[in-house]
Tab-separated table of C-alpha atoms in Angstrom:
chain	number	residue	atom	x	y	z
G	1	MET	CA	63.387	105.828	-63.808
G	2	LEU	CA	60.798	107.570	-61.708
G	3	GLN	CA	58.304	104.467	-62.176
G	4	GLN	CA	58.150	102.409	-58.687
G	5	ASP	CA	58.581	98.815	-58.541
G	6	SER	CA	55.625	96.955	-57.760
G	7	ILE	CA	57.515	93.953	-55.984
G	8	VAL	CA	59.041	96.607	-53.546
G	9	SER	CA	55.899	98.147	-52.792
G	10	GLN	CA	54.268	94.902	-52.276
G	11	GLN	CA	56.743	93.805	-49.779
G	12	SER	CA	56.688	97.044	-47.737
G	13	VAL	CA	52.888	96.808	-47.164
G	14	VAL	CA	52.928	93.230	-46.193
G	15	PRO	CA	55.155	93.707	-42.826
G	16	GLU	CA	52.934	96.591	-42.020
G	17	SER	CA	49.577	94.605	-42.080
G	18	ASP	CA	51.370	91.691	-39.938
G	19	SER	CA	52.395	93.977	-37.425
G	20	VAL	CA	48.968	95.357	-37.241
G	21	VAL	CA	47.596	91.972	-36.643
G	22	VAL	CA	50.282	91.096	-34.113
G	23	GLN	CA	49.245	94.141	-31.912
G	24	HIS	CA	45.716	92.705	-31.709
G	25	ARG	CA	46.583	89.150	-30.517
G	26	PRO	CA	46.193	88.335	-26.833
G	27	LEU	CA	48.959	88.056	-24.714
G	28	THR	CA	49.947	84.725	-23.253
G	29	PRO	CA	51.709	84.111	-19.823
G	30	ALA	CA	55.204	83.012	-21.695
G	31	GLN	CA	55.033	86.457	-23.482
G	32	VAL	CA	54.724	88.473	-20.200
G	33	LEU	CA	57.349	86.447	-18.689
G	34	SER	CA	59.894	86.839	-21.602
G	35	TRP	CA	59.773	90.542	-21.106
G	36	LEU	CA	61.526	90.057	-17.788
G	37	PRO	CA	65.118	89.469	-17.038
G	38	ARG	CA	66.357	86.252	-16.728
G	39	ASP	CA	67.243	86.647	-12.878
G	40	ALA	CA	63.648	87.540	-11.966
G	41	THR	CA	62.490	86.400	-8.711
G	42	PRO	CA	59.035	84.317	-8.621
G	43	ALA	CA	57.286	87.276	-6.942
G	44	GLN	CA	58.383	89.695	-9.776
G	45	GLN	CA	57.108	86.843	-12.059
G	46	ASP	CA	53.694	86.955	-10.163
G	47	SER	CA	53.357	90.457	-9.971
G	48	ALA	CA	53.855	90.892	-13.770
G	49	ILE	CA	51.357	88.298	-14.459
G	50	GLN	CA	48.683	89.936	-12.127
G	51	SER	CA	49.167	93.317	-13.923
G	52	ARG	CA	48.589	91.834	-17.239
G	53	PHE	CA	45.928	89.412	-16.627
G	54	LYS	CA	42.732	90.195	-14.385
G	55	PRO	CA	40.611	87.271	-13.207
G	56	SER	CA	37.066	87.513	-14.786
G	57	GLU	CA	33.658	85.486	-13.713
G	58	ILE	CA	33.264	82.454	-16.069
G	59	HIS	CA	29.473	82.577	-17.911
G	60	TYR	CA	28.726	79.316	-19.316
G	61	SER	CA	26.571	79.287	-22.276
G	62	GLU	CA	22.885	78.172	-21.879
G	63	HIS	CA	21.895	77.770	-25.420
G	64	PRO	CA	21.527	74.141	-26.565
G	65	ASP	CA	24.707	72.619	-28.152
G	66	THR	CA	23.845	72.062	-31.684
G	67	LEU	CA	27.135	71.450	-32.967
G	68	HIS	CA	27.127	67.439	-32.758
G	69	LEU	CA	27.676	65.130	-35.446
G	70	PRO	CA	24.738	64.014	-37.597
G	71	GLY	CA	23.410	60.838	-36.408
G	72	HIS	CA	24.702	61.281	-32.641
G	73	PRO	CA	23.072	62.548	-29.788
G	74	PRO	CA	24.189	65.915	-28.297
G	75	GLY	CA	27.059	65.852	-25.692
G	76	VAL	CA	26.940	65.674	-21.954
G	77	ASP	CA	26.212	69.143	-20.245
G	78	LEU	CA	28.916	69.808	-17.589
G	79	MET	CA	26.627	71.335	-15.522
G	80	ASN	CA	24.206	68.092	-15.279
G	81	ALA	CA	25.592	66.178	-12.085
G	82	GLU	CA	23.128	63.361	-11.800
G	83	LEU	CA	24.516	60.000	-11.767
G	84	PRO	CA	23.657	57.197	-13.923
G	85	GLN	CA	21.342	54.489	-13.055
G	86	TYR	CA	23.698	51.770	-12.505
G	87	TYR	CA	25.286	54.142	-9.847
G	88	LYS	CA	22.279	54.126	-8.096
G	89	GLU	CA	20.835	50.865	-8.202
G	90	GLY	CA	22.690	47.553	-7.301
G	91	TYR	CA	21.920	43.869	-6.553
G	92	PHE	CA	20.485	44.566	-2.840
G	93	SER	CA	18.969	47.727	-3.670
G	94	GLU	CA	15.270	46.023	-3.468
G	95	ASP	CA	16.218	44.213	-0.448
G	96	THR	CA	14.194	45.643	2.788
G	97	LEU	CA	17.110	44.945	5.177
G	98	PHE	CA	19.334	47.155	2.717
G	99	HIS	CA	19.534	50.918	4.541
G	100	PRO	CA	22.933	52.736	3.282
G	101	GLU	CA	21.622	55.681	5.168
G	102	ILE	CA	22.569	53.872	8.578
G	103	GLN	CA	26.106	54.202	9.636
G	104	GLY	CA	27.608	50.887	9.906
G	105	GLY	CA	30.836	51.411	12.020
G	106	ARG	CA	32.303	53.660	14.359
G	107	VAL	CA	35.793	55.361	13.887
G	108	GLY	CA	37.553	55.472	17.432
G	109	VAL	CA	36.655	54.344	20.809
G	110	ALA	CA	33.492	55.584	22.482
G	111	GLY	CA	34.238	57.486	25.702
G	112	ASP	CA	32.358	57.121	29.158
G	113	PRO	CA	29.305	59.425	28.917
G	114	VAL	CA	28.954	62.695	31.283
G	115	PRO	CA	26.903	61.782	34.422
G	116	TYR	CA	23.532	63.457	34.590
G	117	ASN	CA	23.490	66.366	37.201
G	118	VAL	CA	20.784	68.594	37.939
G	119	ARG	CA	22.748	71.415	38.641
G	120	ASN	CA	23.868	70.953	34.658
G	121	ASP	CA	20.123	70.897	33.567
G	122	ASN	CA	19.513	74.201	31.703
G	123	ILE	CA	15.532	73.693	31.508
G	124	ILE	CA	15.240	73.184	35.294
G	125	THR	CA	17.545	76.001	35.932
G	126	SER	CA	15.641	78.277	33.814
G	127	LEU	CA	12.235	77.034	35.468
G	128	LEU	CA	13.514	77.472	38.860
G	129	LEU	CA	14.754	80.979	38.075
G	130	ALA	CA	11.451	81.993	36.230
G	131	CYS	CA	9.735	80.800	39.432
G	132	PHE	CA	11.941	82.983	41.788
G	133	LEU	CA	11.669	86.067	39.498
G	134	ILE	CA	7.743	85.835	39.293
G	135	ALA	CA	7.348	85.061	43.050
G	136	VAL	CA	9.455	88.226	43.982
G	137	VAL	CA	7.575	90.356	41.642
G	138	ALA	CA	4.202	88.907	42.922
G	139	PHE	CA	5.526	89.342	46.584
G	140	GLY	CA	6.188	92.878	45.854
G	141	ASN	CA	2.551	93.221	44.760
G	142	ALA	CA	0.842	91.478	47.318
G	143	ARG	CA	2.700	91.955	50.470
G	144	ARG	CA	-0.104	93.344	52.261
G	145	PHE	CA	-2.239	90.403	51.650
G	146	ILE	CA	0.400	88.046	52.937
G	147	ILE	CA	0.918	90.254	56.209
G	148	ARG	CA	-2.530	90.257	56.945
G	149	GLN	CA	-3.040	86.756	56.076
G	150	ALA	CA	-0.058	85.848	58.748
G	151	LYS	CA	-1.935	88.098	61.325
G	152	ASN	CA	-5.028	86.283	60.937
G	153	PHE	CA	-3.705	82.850	61.153
G	154	PHE	CA	-2.436	83.297	64.360
G	155	TYR	CA	-5.291	84.816	65.889
G	156	ALA	CA	-8.724	83.014	66.831
G	157	PRO	CA	-11.310	84.059	64.607
G	158	ARG	CA	-14.465	85.700	66.043
G	159	GLU	CA	-17.898	85.099	64.730
G	160	GLU	CA	-18.887	88.529	64.483
G	161	ARG	CA	-15.772	89.671	62.415
G	162	THR	CA	-16.158	90.518	58.797
G	163	GLU	CA	-13.736	88.467	56.529
G	164	PHE	CA	-11.950	90.188	53.863
G	165	SER	CA	-12.234	88.585	50.352
G	166	GLU	CA	-9.153	88.361	48.210
G	167	THR	CA	-8.748	90.438	44.711
G	168	SER	CA	-8.272	88.666	41.800
G	169	ASN	CA	-4.585	89.278	41.573
G	170	GLU	CA	-4.101	88.067	45.147
G	171	PHE	CA	-6.078	84.767	44.287
G	172	ARG	CA	-3.727	84.342	41.247
G	173	PHE	CA	-0.676	84.922	43.407
G	174	GLN	CA	-1.886	81.997	45.575
G	175	MET	CA	-2.752	79.800	42.894
G	176	PHE	CA	0.863	80.329	41.540
G	177	LEU	CA	2.649	79.854	44.654
G	178	VAL	CA	0.449	76.611	45.068
G	179	GLY	CA	1.761	75.461	41.959
G	180	VAL	CA	5.672	76.416	42.847
G	181	THR	CA	5.070	74.064	46.079
G	182	CYS	CA	3.710	71.424	43.673
G	183	LEU	CA	6.886	71.655	41.589
G	184	PHE	CA	9.042	71.720	44.594
G	185	ILE	CA	7.609	68.522	46.025
G	186	SER	CA	8.057	66.777	42.705
G	187	LEU	CA	11.499	67.848	42.173
G	188	LEU	CA	12.537	66.526	45.649
G	189	PHE	CA	10.902	63.272	45.180
G	190	TYR	CA	12.590	63.312	41.756
G	191	PHE	CA	16.082	63.713	43.584
G	192	TYR	CA	14.916	60.945	45.976
G	193	THR	CA	14.162	58.579	42.980
G	194	LEU	CA	17.550	59.209	41.303
G	195	LYS	CA	19.269	58.175	44.603
G	196	TYR	CA	17.481	55.305	46.082
G	197	ILE	CA	15.253	53.792	43.253
G	198	GLY	CA	17.053	54.351	39.789
G	199	ASP	CA	18.287	56.538	37.060
G	200	THR	CA	17.215	55.070	34.017
G	201	PHE	CA	13.148	54.937	33.022
G	202	VAL	CA	11.294	53.824	30.138
G	203	LEU	CA	10.417	57.211	29.346
G	204	ARG	CA	12.308	59.241	26.599
G	205	SER	CA	12.942	62.246	28.996
G	206	GLN	CA	13.393	62.906	32.814
G	207	TYR	CA	11.456	66.099	32.413
G	208	THR	CA	8.521	63.757	31.682
G	209	LEU	CA	9.004	61.886	35.131
G	210	ILE	CA	8.874	65.422	36.758
G	211	ALA	CA	5.609	66.415	35.220
G	212	ILE	CA	4.208	63.068	36.215
G	213	TYR	CA	5.284	63.779	39.901
G	214	MET	CA	3.859	67.236	39.454
G	215	GLY	CA	0.481	65.859	38.138
G	216	ILE	CA	0.310	63.363	41.025
G	217	THR	CA	1.050	66.077	43.578
G	218	VAL	CA	-1.575	68.612	42.064
G	219	CYS	CA	-4.083	65.224	42.417
G	220	TYR	CA	-3.106	64.821	45.917
G	221	PHE	CA	-3.888	68.571	46.893
G	222	LEU	CA	-7.092	68.512	45.115
G	223	MET	CA	-8.345	65.302	46.811
G	224	LYS	CA	-7.189	66.551	50.283
G	225	ALA	CA	-9.339	69.815	49.445
G	226	GLY	CA	-12.271	67.685	48.384
G	227	LEU	CA	-12.254	65.587	51.281
G	228	TYR	CA	-11.855	68.729	53.718
G	229	THR	CA	-14.866	70.364	51.969
G	230	LEU	CA	-16.946	67.008	52.245
G	231	VAL	CA	-16.365	66.600	55.891
G	232	ASN	CA	-16.529	69.976	57.024
G	233	LEU	CA	-19.779	70.749	55.306
G	234	VAL	CA	-21.276	67.705	56.745
G	235	PHE	CA	-20.293	68.639	60.506
G	236	PHE	CA	-19.680	72.310	60.327
G	237	ASP	CA	-21.210	75.357	58.755
G	238	GLY	CA	-20.218	76.992	55.737
G	239	LYS	CA	-18.327	80.031	57.590
G	240	ARG	CA	-15.936	77.790	59.243
G	241	ASN	CA	-15.227	75.790	56.087
G	242	GLN	CA	-14.410	79.033	54.113
G	243	GLN	CA	-12.030	80.014	57.037
G	244	TRP	CA	-10.488	76.644	56.938
G	245	ILE	CA	-9.867	76.574	53.071
G	246	LYS	CA	-8.261	79.930	53.265
G	247	SER	CA	-6.039	78.805	55.952
G	248	MET	CA	-5.249	75.700	54.168
G	249	LEU	CA	-3.912	77.918	51.146
G	250	PHE	CA	-1.638	79.922	53.414
G	251	ILE	CA	-0.425	76.550	54.896
G	252	ILE	CA	0.480	75.352	51.335
G	253	LEU	CA	2.246	78.671	50.855
G	254	VAL	CA	4.277	78.313	54.084
G	255	GLU	CA	5.030	74.724	52.967
G	256	GLY	CA	6.317	75.890	49.598
G	257	VAL	CA	8.773	78.529	51.325
G	258	LEU	CA	10.005	75.854	53.590
G	259	LEU	CA	10.806	73.611	50.893
G	260	SER	CA	12.476	75.788	48.636
G	261	PRO	CA	16.059	75.767	50.526
G	262	ALA	CA	15.896	72.084	50.234
G	263	VAL	CA	15.631	72.236	46.329
G	264	LEU	CA	18.408	74.811	45.782
G	265	LEU	CA	20.690	72.992	48.120
G	266	GLY	CA	20.072	69.660	46.869
G	267	ALA	CA	20.261	70.750	43.014
G	268	TYR	CA	23.149	73.363	43.185
G	269	PHE	CA	25.093	72.860	46.362
G	270	GLU	CA	25.443	69.046	46.236
G	271	LEU	CA	24.140	68.471	49.785
G	272	GLU	CA	23.576	64.842	50.707
G	273	ILE	CA	20.104	63.592	49.930
G	274	LYS	CA	20.006	62.239	53.524
G	275	LYS	CA	20.261	65.461	54.851
G	276	VAL	CA	17.468	66.909	52.565
G	277	THR	CA	15.287	64.365	53.388
G	278	PHE	CA	15.868	65.058	57.174
G	279	TYR	CA	15.270	68.833	56.397
G	280	VAL	CA	12.129	67.885	54.352
G	281	ILE	CA	10.755	65.749	57.297
G	282	ILE	CA	11.382	68.737	59.967
G	283	ALA	CA	9.747	70.973	57.386
G	284	LEU	CA	6.620	68.619	57.134
G	285	VAL	CA	6.203	68.087	60.738
G	286	PHE	CA	6.117	72.104	61.268
G	287	VAL	CA	3.603	72.147	58.633
G	288	LYS	CA	1.258	69.490	60.216
G	289	MET	CA	1.818	71.356	63.328
G	290	LEU	CA	0.378	74.386	61.981
G	291	THR	CA	-2.559	72.266	60.475
G	292	ILE	CA	-3.389	70.887	64.039
G	293	TYR	CA	-3.107	74.398	65.296
G	294	LYS	CA	-5.655	75.976	62.945
G	295	CYS	CA	-7.563	72.935	63.187
G	296	TYR	CA	-8.174	73.086	66.814
G	297	VAL	CA	-8.855	76.961	66.638
G	298	ILE	CA	-11.447	76.953	63.767
G	299	PHE	CA	-13.501	73.576	64.776
G	300	PHE	CA	-12.443	72.270	68.205
G	301	ARG	CA	-11.909	75.666	70.537
G	302	ARG	CA	-15.237	75.261	72.124
G	303	ASN	CA	-16.028	71.822	72.712
G	304	VAL	CA	-12.581	70.240	73.246
G	305	VAL	CA	-12.769	66.438	72.296
G	306	ARG	CA	-9.275	65.043	72.058
G	307	LEU	CA	-10.118	61.670	70.363
G	308	GLN	CA	-12.141	63.713	67.619
G	309	ILE	CA	-9.298	65.881	66.828
G	310	ILE	CA	-7.087	62.891	66.518
G	311	LEU	CA	-9.157	61.178	64.259
G	312	TYR	CA	-9.953	64.228	62.024
G	313	PHE	CA	-6.426	64.790	61.824
G	314	CYS	CA	-5.293	61.272	60.867
G	315	THR	CA	-8.315	60.790	58.337
G	316	LEU	CA	-7.697	64.109	56.536
G	317	GLU	CA	-3.884	64.746	56.889
G	318	ILE	CA	-1.943	61.402	57.659
G	319	VAL	CA	-3.576	58.827	55.580
G	320	PRO	CA	-3.792	60.997	52.324
G	321	LEU	CA	0.026	61.828	52.982
G	322	LEU	CA	0.836	58.244	53.387
G	323	ALA	CA	-1.061	57.176	50.419
G	324	PHE	CA	0.475	60.185	48.258
G	325	TRP	CA	3.951	58.608	49.237
G	326	GLY	CA	2.999	55.222	47.991
G	327	VAL	CA	1.526	56.050	44.880
G	328	LEU	CA	4.912	58.217	44.009
G	329	GLY	CA	7.019	55.280	45.105
G	330	MET	CA	4.502	53.027	42.796
G	331	THR	CA	5.082	55.186	39.960
G	332	ALA	CA	8.873	55.441	40.004
G	333	ASN	CA	9.106	51.532	40.180
G	334	ASN	CA	6.922	50.820	37.607
G	335	LEU	CA	8.661	53.304	35.081
G	336	LYS	CA	12.290	52.524	35.964
G	337	ILE	CA	14.267	50.095	33.585
G	338	ASN	CA	15.177	46.749	35.658
G	339	PHE	CA	18.470	45.340	34.234
């Protein structure tokens, strides 16, 4: 009677093994939601799911798939996104006129482009600002030189007076201001071109046109300096020629200072181009008066010959200026687009 039944012991062991297996099975969202009451809100259901299931990064196997049917190629890799050949090639793929990279249409209606304005040009503004800052710094370091040049300009030079030579910094300051003067002249004629000649050119950028004007201006000053040197070496001595070259550099600096308000007013204050042109003409007349005065003081003070000074001034000042204006006008007319 104390002997145990084998059938009863076997039935009692099997449920225990089944319970152990159930504990190791992964949970499903349906099982987690079944634990909640029937009136659980969606927020409570979402909190229960998030507390039981944590998202983890998916790591795809990099080993080749060898579990394919015999006689069949392996399956396509899911990470391979290459298109088949029949998607890449078509009937017109060999045609030279087929360009799928070019957009064939436009969505919507094109608006009116914003007109070009110099005051909205960041490059010209940055260039003028840089010139102004460098000129202020250079003037602070060379103000004594400028004051000495101004005093010597309005006094009659003496033969026995010793001339002071410029230092390398003062010479670089003069050359920089000469370059700024050329830039101002090119910008002023660029404003004149946009108003009276045209605003569309065969060039890719308007900065190229400004660079061409500046190159012509530099050539104008170099040509005029060469003519002055050639004529003065023939009729006058080297000392007077040296005095004249220094005076011409100072006159060019004065011209740049006088033209700077015209550039700023025309570019950033929308001053009418007629008023800007009138101001430029007055500044040029004043500069030519200074040139005549210095020419008389250096060369014709002792032997006053009115006809000679008039011929000298017209040949070396008026004629090059008219030629310079004509070359600028011809350049603008040849580069503009005629509709």
